[in-house]
PDB file of C-alpha atoms and ligand atoms in Angstrom:
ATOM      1  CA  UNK A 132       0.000   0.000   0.000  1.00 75.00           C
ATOM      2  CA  UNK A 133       0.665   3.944  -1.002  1.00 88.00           C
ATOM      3  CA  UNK A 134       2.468   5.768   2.196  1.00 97.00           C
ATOM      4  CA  UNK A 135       0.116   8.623   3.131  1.00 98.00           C
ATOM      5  CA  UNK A 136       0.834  12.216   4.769  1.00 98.00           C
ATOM      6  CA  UNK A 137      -1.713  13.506   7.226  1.00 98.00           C
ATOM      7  CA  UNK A 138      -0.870  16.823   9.049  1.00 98.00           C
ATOM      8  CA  UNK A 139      -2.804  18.170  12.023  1.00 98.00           C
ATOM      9  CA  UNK A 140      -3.157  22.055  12.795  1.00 98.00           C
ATOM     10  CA  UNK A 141      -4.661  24.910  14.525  1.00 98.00           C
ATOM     11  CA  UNK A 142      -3.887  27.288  16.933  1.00 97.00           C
ATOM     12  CA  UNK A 143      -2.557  26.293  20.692  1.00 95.00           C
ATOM     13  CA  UNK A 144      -5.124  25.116  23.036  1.00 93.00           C
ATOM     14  CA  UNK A 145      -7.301  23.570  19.862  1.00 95.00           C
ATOM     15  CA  UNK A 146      -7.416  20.136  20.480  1.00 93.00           C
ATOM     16  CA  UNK A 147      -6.006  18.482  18.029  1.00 96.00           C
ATOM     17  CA  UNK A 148      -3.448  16.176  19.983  1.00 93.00           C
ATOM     18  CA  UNK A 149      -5.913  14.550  21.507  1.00 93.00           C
ATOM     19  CA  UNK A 150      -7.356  13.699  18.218  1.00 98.00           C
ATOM     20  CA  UNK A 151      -4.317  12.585  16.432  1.00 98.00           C
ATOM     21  CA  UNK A 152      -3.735   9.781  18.813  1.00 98.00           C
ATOM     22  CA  UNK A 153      -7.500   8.509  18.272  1.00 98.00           C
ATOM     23  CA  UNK A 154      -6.641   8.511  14.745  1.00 98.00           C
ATOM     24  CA  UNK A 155      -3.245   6.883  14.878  1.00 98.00           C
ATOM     25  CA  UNK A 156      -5.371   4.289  17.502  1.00 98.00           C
ATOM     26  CA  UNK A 157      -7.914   3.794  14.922  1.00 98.00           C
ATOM     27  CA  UNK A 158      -5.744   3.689  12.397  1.00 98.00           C
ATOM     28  CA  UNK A 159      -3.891   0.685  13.710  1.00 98.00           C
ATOM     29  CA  UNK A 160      -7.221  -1.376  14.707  1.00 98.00           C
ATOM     30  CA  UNK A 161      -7.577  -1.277  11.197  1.00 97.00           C
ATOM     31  CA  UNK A 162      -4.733  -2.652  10.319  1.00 97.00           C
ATOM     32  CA  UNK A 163      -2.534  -0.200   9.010  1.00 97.00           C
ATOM     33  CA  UNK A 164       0.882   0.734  10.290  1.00 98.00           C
ATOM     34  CA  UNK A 165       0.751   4.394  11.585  1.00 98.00           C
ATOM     35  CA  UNK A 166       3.964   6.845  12.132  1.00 98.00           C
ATOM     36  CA  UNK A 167       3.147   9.310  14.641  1.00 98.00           C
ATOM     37  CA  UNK A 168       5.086  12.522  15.260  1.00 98.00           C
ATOM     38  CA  UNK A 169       5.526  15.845  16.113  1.00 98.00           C
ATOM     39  CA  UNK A 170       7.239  19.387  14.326  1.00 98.00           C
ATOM     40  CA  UNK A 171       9.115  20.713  15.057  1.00 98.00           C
ATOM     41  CA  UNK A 172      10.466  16.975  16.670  1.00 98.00           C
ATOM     42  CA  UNK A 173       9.981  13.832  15.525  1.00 98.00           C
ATOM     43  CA  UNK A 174      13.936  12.696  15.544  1.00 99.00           C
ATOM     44  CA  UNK A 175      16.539  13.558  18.535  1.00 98.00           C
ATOM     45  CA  UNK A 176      18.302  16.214  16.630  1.00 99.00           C
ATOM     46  CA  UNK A 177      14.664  17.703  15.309  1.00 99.00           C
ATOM     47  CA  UNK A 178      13.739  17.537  19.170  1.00 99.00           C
ATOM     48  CA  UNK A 179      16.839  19.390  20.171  1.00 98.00           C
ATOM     49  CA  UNK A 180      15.854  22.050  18.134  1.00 98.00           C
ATOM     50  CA  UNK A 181      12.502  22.076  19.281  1.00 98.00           C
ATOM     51  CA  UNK A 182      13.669  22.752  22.659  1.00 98.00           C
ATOM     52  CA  UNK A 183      15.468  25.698  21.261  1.00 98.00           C
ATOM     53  CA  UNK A 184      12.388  27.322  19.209  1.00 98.00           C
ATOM     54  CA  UNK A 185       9.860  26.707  22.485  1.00 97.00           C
ATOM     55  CA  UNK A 186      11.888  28.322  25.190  1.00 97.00           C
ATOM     56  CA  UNK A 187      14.490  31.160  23.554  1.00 98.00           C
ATOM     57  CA  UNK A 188      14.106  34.084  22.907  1.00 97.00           C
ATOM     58  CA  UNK A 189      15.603  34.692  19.334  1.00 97.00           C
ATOM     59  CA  UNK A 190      14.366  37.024  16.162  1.00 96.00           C
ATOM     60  CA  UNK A 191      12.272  35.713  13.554  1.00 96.00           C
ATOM     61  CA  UNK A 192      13.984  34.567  10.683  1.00 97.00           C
ATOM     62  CA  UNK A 193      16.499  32.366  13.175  1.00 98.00           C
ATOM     63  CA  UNK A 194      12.967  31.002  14.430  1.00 98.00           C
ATOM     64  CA  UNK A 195      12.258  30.458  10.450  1.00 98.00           C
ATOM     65  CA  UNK A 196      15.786  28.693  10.468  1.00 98.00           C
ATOM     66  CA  UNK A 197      15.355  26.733  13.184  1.00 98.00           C
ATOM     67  CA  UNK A 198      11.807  25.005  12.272  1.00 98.00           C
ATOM     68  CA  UNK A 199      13.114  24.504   8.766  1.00 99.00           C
ATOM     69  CA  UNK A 200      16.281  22.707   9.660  1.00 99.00           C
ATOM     70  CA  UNK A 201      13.947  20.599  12.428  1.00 99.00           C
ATOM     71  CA  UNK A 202      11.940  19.450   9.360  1.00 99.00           C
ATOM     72  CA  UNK A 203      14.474  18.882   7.353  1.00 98.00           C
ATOM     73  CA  UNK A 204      16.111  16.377   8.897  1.00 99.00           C
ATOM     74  CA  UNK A 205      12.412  14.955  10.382  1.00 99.00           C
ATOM     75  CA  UNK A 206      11.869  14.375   6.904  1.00 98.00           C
ATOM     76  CA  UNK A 207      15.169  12.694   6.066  1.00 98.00           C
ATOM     77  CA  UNK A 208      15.282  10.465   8.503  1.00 98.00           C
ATOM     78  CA  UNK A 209      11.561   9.778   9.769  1.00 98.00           C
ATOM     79  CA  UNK A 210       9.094  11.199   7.140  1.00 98.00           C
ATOM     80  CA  UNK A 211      10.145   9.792   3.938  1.00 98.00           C
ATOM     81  CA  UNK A 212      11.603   6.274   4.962  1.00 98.00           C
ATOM     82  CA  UNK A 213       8.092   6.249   6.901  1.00 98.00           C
ATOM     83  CA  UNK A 214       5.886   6.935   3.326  1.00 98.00           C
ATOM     84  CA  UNK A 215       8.473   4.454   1.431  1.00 98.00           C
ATOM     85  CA  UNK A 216       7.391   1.776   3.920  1.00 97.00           C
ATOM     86  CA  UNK A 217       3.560   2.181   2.949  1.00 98.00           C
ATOM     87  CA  UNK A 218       3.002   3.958   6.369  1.00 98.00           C
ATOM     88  CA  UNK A 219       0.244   6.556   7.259  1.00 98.00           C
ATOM     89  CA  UNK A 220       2.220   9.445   8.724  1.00 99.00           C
ATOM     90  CA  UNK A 221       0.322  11.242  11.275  1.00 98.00           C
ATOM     91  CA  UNK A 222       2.295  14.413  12.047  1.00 98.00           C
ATOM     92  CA  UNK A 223       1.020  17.294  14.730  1.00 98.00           C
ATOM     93  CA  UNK A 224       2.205  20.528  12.516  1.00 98.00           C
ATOM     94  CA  UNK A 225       4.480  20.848   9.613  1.00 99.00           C
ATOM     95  CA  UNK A 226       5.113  23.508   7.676  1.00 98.00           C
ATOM     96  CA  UNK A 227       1.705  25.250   7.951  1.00 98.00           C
ATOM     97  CA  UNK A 228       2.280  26.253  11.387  1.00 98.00           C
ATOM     98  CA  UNK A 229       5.833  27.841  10.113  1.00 98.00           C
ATOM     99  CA  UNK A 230       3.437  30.181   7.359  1.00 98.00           C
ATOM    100  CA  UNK A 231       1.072  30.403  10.972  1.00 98.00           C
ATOM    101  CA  UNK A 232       3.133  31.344  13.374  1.00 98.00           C
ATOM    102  CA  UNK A 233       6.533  32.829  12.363  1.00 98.00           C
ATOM    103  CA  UNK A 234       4.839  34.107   8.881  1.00 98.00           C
ATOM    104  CA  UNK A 235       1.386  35.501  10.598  1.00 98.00           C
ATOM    105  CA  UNK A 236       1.604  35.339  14.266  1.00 98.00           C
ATOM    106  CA  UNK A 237       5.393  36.834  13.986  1.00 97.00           C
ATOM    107  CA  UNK A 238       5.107  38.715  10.706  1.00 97.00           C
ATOM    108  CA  UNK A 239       7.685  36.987   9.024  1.00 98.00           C
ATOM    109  CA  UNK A 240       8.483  37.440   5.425  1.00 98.00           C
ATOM    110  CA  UNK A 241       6.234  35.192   3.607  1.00 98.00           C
ATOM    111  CA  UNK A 242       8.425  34.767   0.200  1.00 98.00           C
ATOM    112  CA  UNK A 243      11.680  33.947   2.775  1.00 98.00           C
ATOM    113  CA  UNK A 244       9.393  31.253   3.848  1.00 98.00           C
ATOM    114  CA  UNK A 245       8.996  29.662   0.506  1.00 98.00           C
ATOM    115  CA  UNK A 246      12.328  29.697  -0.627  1.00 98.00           C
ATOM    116  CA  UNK A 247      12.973  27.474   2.355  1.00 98.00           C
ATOM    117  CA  UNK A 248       9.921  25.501   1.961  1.00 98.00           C
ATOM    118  CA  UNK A 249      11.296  24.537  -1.168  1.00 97.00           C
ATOM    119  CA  UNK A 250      15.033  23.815  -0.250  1.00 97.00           C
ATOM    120  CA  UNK A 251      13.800  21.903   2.262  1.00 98.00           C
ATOM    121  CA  UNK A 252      10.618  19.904   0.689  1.00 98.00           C
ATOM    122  CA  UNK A 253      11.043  19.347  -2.846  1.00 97.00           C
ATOM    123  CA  UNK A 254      11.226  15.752  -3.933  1.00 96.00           C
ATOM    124  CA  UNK A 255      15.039  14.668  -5.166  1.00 92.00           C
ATOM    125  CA  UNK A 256      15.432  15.862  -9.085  1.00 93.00           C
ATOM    126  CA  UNK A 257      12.113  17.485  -9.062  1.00 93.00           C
ATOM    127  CA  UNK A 258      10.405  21.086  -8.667  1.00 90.00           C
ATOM    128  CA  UNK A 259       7.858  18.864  -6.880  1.00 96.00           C
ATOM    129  CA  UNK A 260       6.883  19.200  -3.157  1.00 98.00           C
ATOM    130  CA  UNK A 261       6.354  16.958  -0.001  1.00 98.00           C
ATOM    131  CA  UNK A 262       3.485  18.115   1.002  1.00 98.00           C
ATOM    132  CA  UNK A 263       0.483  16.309   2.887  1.00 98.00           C
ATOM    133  CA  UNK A 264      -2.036  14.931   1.234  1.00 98.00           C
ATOM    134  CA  UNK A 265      -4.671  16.205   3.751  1.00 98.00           C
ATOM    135  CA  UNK A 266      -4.238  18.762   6.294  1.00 98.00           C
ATOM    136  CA  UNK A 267      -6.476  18.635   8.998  1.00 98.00           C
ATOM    137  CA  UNK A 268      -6.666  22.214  10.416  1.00 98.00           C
ATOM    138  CA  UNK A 269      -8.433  22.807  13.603  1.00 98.00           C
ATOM    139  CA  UNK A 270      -9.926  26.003  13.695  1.00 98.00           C
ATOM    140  CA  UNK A 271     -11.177  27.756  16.930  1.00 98.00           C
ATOM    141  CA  UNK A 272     -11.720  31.629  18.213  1.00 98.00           C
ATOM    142  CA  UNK A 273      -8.300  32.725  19.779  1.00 97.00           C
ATOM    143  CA  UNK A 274     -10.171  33.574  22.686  1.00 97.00           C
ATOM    144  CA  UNK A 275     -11.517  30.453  23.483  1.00 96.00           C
ATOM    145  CA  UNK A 276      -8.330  28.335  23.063  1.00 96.00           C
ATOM    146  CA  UNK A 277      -6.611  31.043  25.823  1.00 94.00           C
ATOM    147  CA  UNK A 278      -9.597  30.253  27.975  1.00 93.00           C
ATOM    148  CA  UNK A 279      -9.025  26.232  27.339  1.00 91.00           C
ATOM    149  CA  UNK A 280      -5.473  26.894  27.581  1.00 91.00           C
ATOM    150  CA  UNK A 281      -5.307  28.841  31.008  1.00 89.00           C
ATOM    151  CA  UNK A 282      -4.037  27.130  34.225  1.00 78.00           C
ATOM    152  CA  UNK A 283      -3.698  24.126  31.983  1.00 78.00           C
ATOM    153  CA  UNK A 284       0.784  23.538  32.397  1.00 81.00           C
ATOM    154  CA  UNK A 285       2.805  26.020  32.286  1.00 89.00           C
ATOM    155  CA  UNK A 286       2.966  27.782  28.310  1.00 92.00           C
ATOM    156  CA  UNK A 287       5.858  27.932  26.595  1.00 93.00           C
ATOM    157  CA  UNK A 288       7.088  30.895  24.336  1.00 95.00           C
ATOM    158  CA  UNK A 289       3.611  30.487  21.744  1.00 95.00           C
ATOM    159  CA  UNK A 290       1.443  29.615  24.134  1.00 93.00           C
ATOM    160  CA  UNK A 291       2.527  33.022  26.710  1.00 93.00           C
ATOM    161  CA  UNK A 292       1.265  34.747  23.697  1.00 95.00           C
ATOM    162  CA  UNK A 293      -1.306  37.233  23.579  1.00 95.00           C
ATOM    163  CA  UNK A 294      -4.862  36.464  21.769  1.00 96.00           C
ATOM    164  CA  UNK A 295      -4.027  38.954  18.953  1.00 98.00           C
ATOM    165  CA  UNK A 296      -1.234  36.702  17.816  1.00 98.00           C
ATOM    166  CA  UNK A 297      -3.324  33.556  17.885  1.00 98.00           C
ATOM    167  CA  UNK A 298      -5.604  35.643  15.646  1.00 98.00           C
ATOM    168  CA  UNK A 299      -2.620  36.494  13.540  1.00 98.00           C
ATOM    169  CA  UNK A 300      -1.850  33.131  13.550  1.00 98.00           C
ATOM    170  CA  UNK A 301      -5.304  32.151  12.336  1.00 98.00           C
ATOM    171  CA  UNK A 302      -5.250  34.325   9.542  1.00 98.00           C
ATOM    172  CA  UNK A 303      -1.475  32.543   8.662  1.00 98.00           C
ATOM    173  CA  UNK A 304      -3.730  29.450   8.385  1.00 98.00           C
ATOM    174  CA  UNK A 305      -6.569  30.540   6.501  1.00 98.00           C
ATOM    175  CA  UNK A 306      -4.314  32.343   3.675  1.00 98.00           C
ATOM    176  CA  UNK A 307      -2.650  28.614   3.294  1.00 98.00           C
ATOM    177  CA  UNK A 308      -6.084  26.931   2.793  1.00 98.00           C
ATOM    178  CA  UNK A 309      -6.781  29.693   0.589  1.00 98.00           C
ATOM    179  CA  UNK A 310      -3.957  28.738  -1.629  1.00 97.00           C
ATOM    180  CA  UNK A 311      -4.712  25.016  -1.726  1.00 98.00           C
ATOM    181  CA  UNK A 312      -8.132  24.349  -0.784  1.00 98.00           C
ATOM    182  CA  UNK A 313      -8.102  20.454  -1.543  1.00 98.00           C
ATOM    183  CA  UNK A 314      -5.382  19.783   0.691  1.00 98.00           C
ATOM    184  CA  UNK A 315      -7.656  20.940   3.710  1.00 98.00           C
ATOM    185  CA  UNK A 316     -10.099  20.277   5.991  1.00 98.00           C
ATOM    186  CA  UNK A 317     -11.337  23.411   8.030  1.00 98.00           C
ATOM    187  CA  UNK A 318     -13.021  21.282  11.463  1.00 98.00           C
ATOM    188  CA  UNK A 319     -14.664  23.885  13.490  1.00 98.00           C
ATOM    189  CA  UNK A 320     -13.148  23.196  16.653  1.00 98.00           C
ATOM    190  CA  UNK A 321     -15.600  24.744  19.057  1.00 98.00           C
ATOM    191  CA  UNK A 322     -17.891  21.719  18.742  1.00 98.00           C
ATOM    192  CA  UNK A 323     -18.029  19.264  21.224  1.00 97.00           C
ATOM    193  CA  UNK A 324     -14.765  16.977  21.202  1.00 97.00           C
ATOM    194  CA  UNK A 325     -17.263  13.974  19.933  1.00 98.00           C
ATOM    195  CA  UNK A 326     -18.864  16.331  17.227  1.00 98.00           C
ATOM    196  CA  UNK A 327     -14.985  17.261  16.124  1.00 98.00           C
ATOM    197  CA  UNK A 328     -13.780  13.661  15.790  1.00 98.00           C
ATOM    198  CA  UNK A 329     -16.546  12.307  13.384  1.00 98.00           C
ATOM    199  CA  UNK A 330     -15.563  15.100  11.261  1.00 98.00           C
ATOM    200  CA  UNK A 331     -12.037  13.944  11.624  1.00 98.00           C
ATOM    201  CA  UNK A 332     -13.147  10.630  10.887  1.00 98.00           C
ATOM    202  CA  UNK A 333     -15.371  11.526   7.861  1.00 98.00           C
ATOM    203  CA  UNK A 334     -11.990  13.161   6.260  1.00 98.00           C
ATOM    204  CA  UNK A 335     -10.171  10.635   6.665  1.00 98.00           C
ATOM    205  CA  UNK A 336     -12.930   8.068   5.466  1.00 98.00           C
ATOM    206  CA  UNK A 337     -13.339  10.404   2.395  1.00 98.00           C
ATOM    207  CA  UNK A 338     -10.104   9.781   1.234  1.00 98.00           C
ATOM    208  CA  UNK A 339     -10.579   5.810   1.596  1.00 97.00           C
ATOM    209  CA  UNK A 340      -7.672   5.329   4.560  1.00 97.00           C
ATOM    210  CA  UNK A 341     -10.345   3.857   7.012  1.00 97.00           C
ATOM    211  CA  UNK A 342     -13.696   2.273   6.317  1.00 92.00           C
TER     212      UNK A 342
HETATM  213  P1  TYD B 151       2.408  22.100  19.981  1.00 85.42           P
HETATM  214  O1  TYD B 151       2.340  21.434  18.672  1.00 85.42           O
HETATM  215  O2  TYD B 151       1.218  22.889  20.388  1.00 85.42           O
HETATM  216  O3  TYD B 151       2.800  21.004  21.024  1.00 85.42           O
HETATM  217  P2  TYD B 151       2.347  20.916  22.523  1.00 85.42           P
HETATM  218  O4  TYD B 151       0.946  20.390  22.451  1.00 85.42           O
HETATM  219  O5  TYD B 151       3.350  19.972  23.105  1.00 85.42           O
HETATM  220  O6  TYD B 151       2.436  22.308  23.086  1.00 85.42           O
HETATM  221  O7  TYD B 151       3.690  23.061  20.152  1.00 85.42           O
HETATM  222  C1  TYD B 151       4.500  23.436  19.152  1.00 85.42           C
HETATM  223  C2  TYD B 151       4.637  24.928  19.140  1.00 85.42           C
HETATM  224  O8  TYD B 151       5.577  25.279  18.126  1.00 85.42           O
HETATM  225  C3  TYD B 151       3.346  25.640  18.813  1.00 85.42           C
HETATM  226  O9  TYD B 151       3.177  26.735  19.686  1.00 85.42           O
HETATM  227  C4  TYD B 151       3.566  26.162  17.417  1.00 85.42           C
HETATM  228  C5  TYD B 151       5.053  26.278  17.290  1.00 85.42           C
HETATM  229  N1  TYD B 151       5.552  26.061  15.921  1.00 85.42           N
HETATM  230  C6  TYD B 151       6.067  27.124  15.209  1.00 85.42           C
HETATM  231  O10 TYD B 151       6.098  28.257  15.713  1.00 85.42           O
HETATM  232  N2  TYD B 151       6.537  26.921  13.945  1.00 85.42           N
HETATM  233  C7  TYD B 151       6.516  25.702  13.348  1.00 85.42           C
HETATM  234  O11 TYD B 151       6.945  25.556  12.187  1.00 85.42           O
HETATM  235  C8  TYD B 151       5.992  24.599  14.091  1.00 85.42           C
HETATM  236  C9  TYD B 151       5.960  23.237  13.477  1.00 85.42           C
HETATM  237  C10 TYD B 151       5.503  24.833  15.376  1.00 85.42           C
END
């Protein structure tokens, strides 16, 4: 069987861990070998630098850097051997969330953005790139993730952020489902959590990966 790419998103505080592990559960009742992981993460080095973008301080485009270099080798050594296997490849953010949060929420350059999603993603010999094939994108008002989010652990660097960046953030997300609508589904997180999973479900179902 085909590999598949799935990529979860949204804003902090909008759920969607909780539903990527139901998947990758129901996933594997089925019968199908699941890779789960994380960006930036998902291999020691990629976790190293993980540590580094969720607790310093540092400018934007070092931020930009950082993420890009995480994913890089995430896809090197975890992604692509993964989707070679026949694998489904669950993964909680990828490059999205850079566009989100260091494009919108921090204002980042957009076209700088690009360039590296293409050094970084395109397919050996080809102008083609690895992208998922569906990108789940939980979407929620800013102001209720903060309220989900508050007293919950201790935030890190995003999460200490103020609601107008999550709604900068937001807009990051819609302007990249803008630009390729049938990669996405838009799951309106507010719902209850049972309400949001069928919908999960039903995308995935869509696409014939689960019956
Ligand atoms: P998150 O996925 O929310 O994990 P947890 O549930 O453990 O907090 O945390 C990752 C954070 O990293 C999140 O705030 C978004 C941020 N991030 C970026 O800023 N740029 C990126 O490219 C990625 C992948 C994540």
């Amino acid at each position: 069987m085909a590999g598949v790419f799935i990529s979860f998103e949204g804003i902090d505080g909008a759920g969607k861990s909780t539903h990527i592990e139901g998947l990758a559960a129901a996933l594997r009742s089925a019968g199908r070998h699941v890779t789960l992981t994380r960006e930036p993460g998902g291999t020691p080095l990629a976790e190293k630098l993980r540590t580094l973008v969720l607790n310093d301080a540092m400018d934007a485009m070092t931020e930009a850097l950082l993420v890009f270099a995480a994913r890089r080798d995430h896809l090197q050594q975890l992604i692509e051997p993964a989707l070679a296997r026949g694998d489904i490849v669950l993964c909680d953010r990828f490059t999205d969330a850079t566009f989100a949060y260091q494009g919108g929420g921090r204002g980042f350059d957009l076209e700088t953005l690009s360039v590296l999603e293409h050094w970084v993603q395109a397919l050996p010999g080809t102008p083609v790139l690895r992208q998922p094939e569906l990108t789940v994108w939980f979407d929620l008002d800013p102001a209720i993730a903060a309220q989900r989010l508050a007293g919950a652990r201790l935030p890190d660097k995003f999460e200490a952020q103020p609601v107008a960046f999550f709604r900068q953030v937001a807009e990051g997300y819609s302007s990249r489902m803008r630009r390729d609508p049938g990669r996405f589904v838009r799951i309106d997180a507010a719902q209850s959590r049972e309400a949001v999973w069928q919908e999960v479900l039903r995308a995935v179902r869509a696409r014939g990966w689960l019956r």
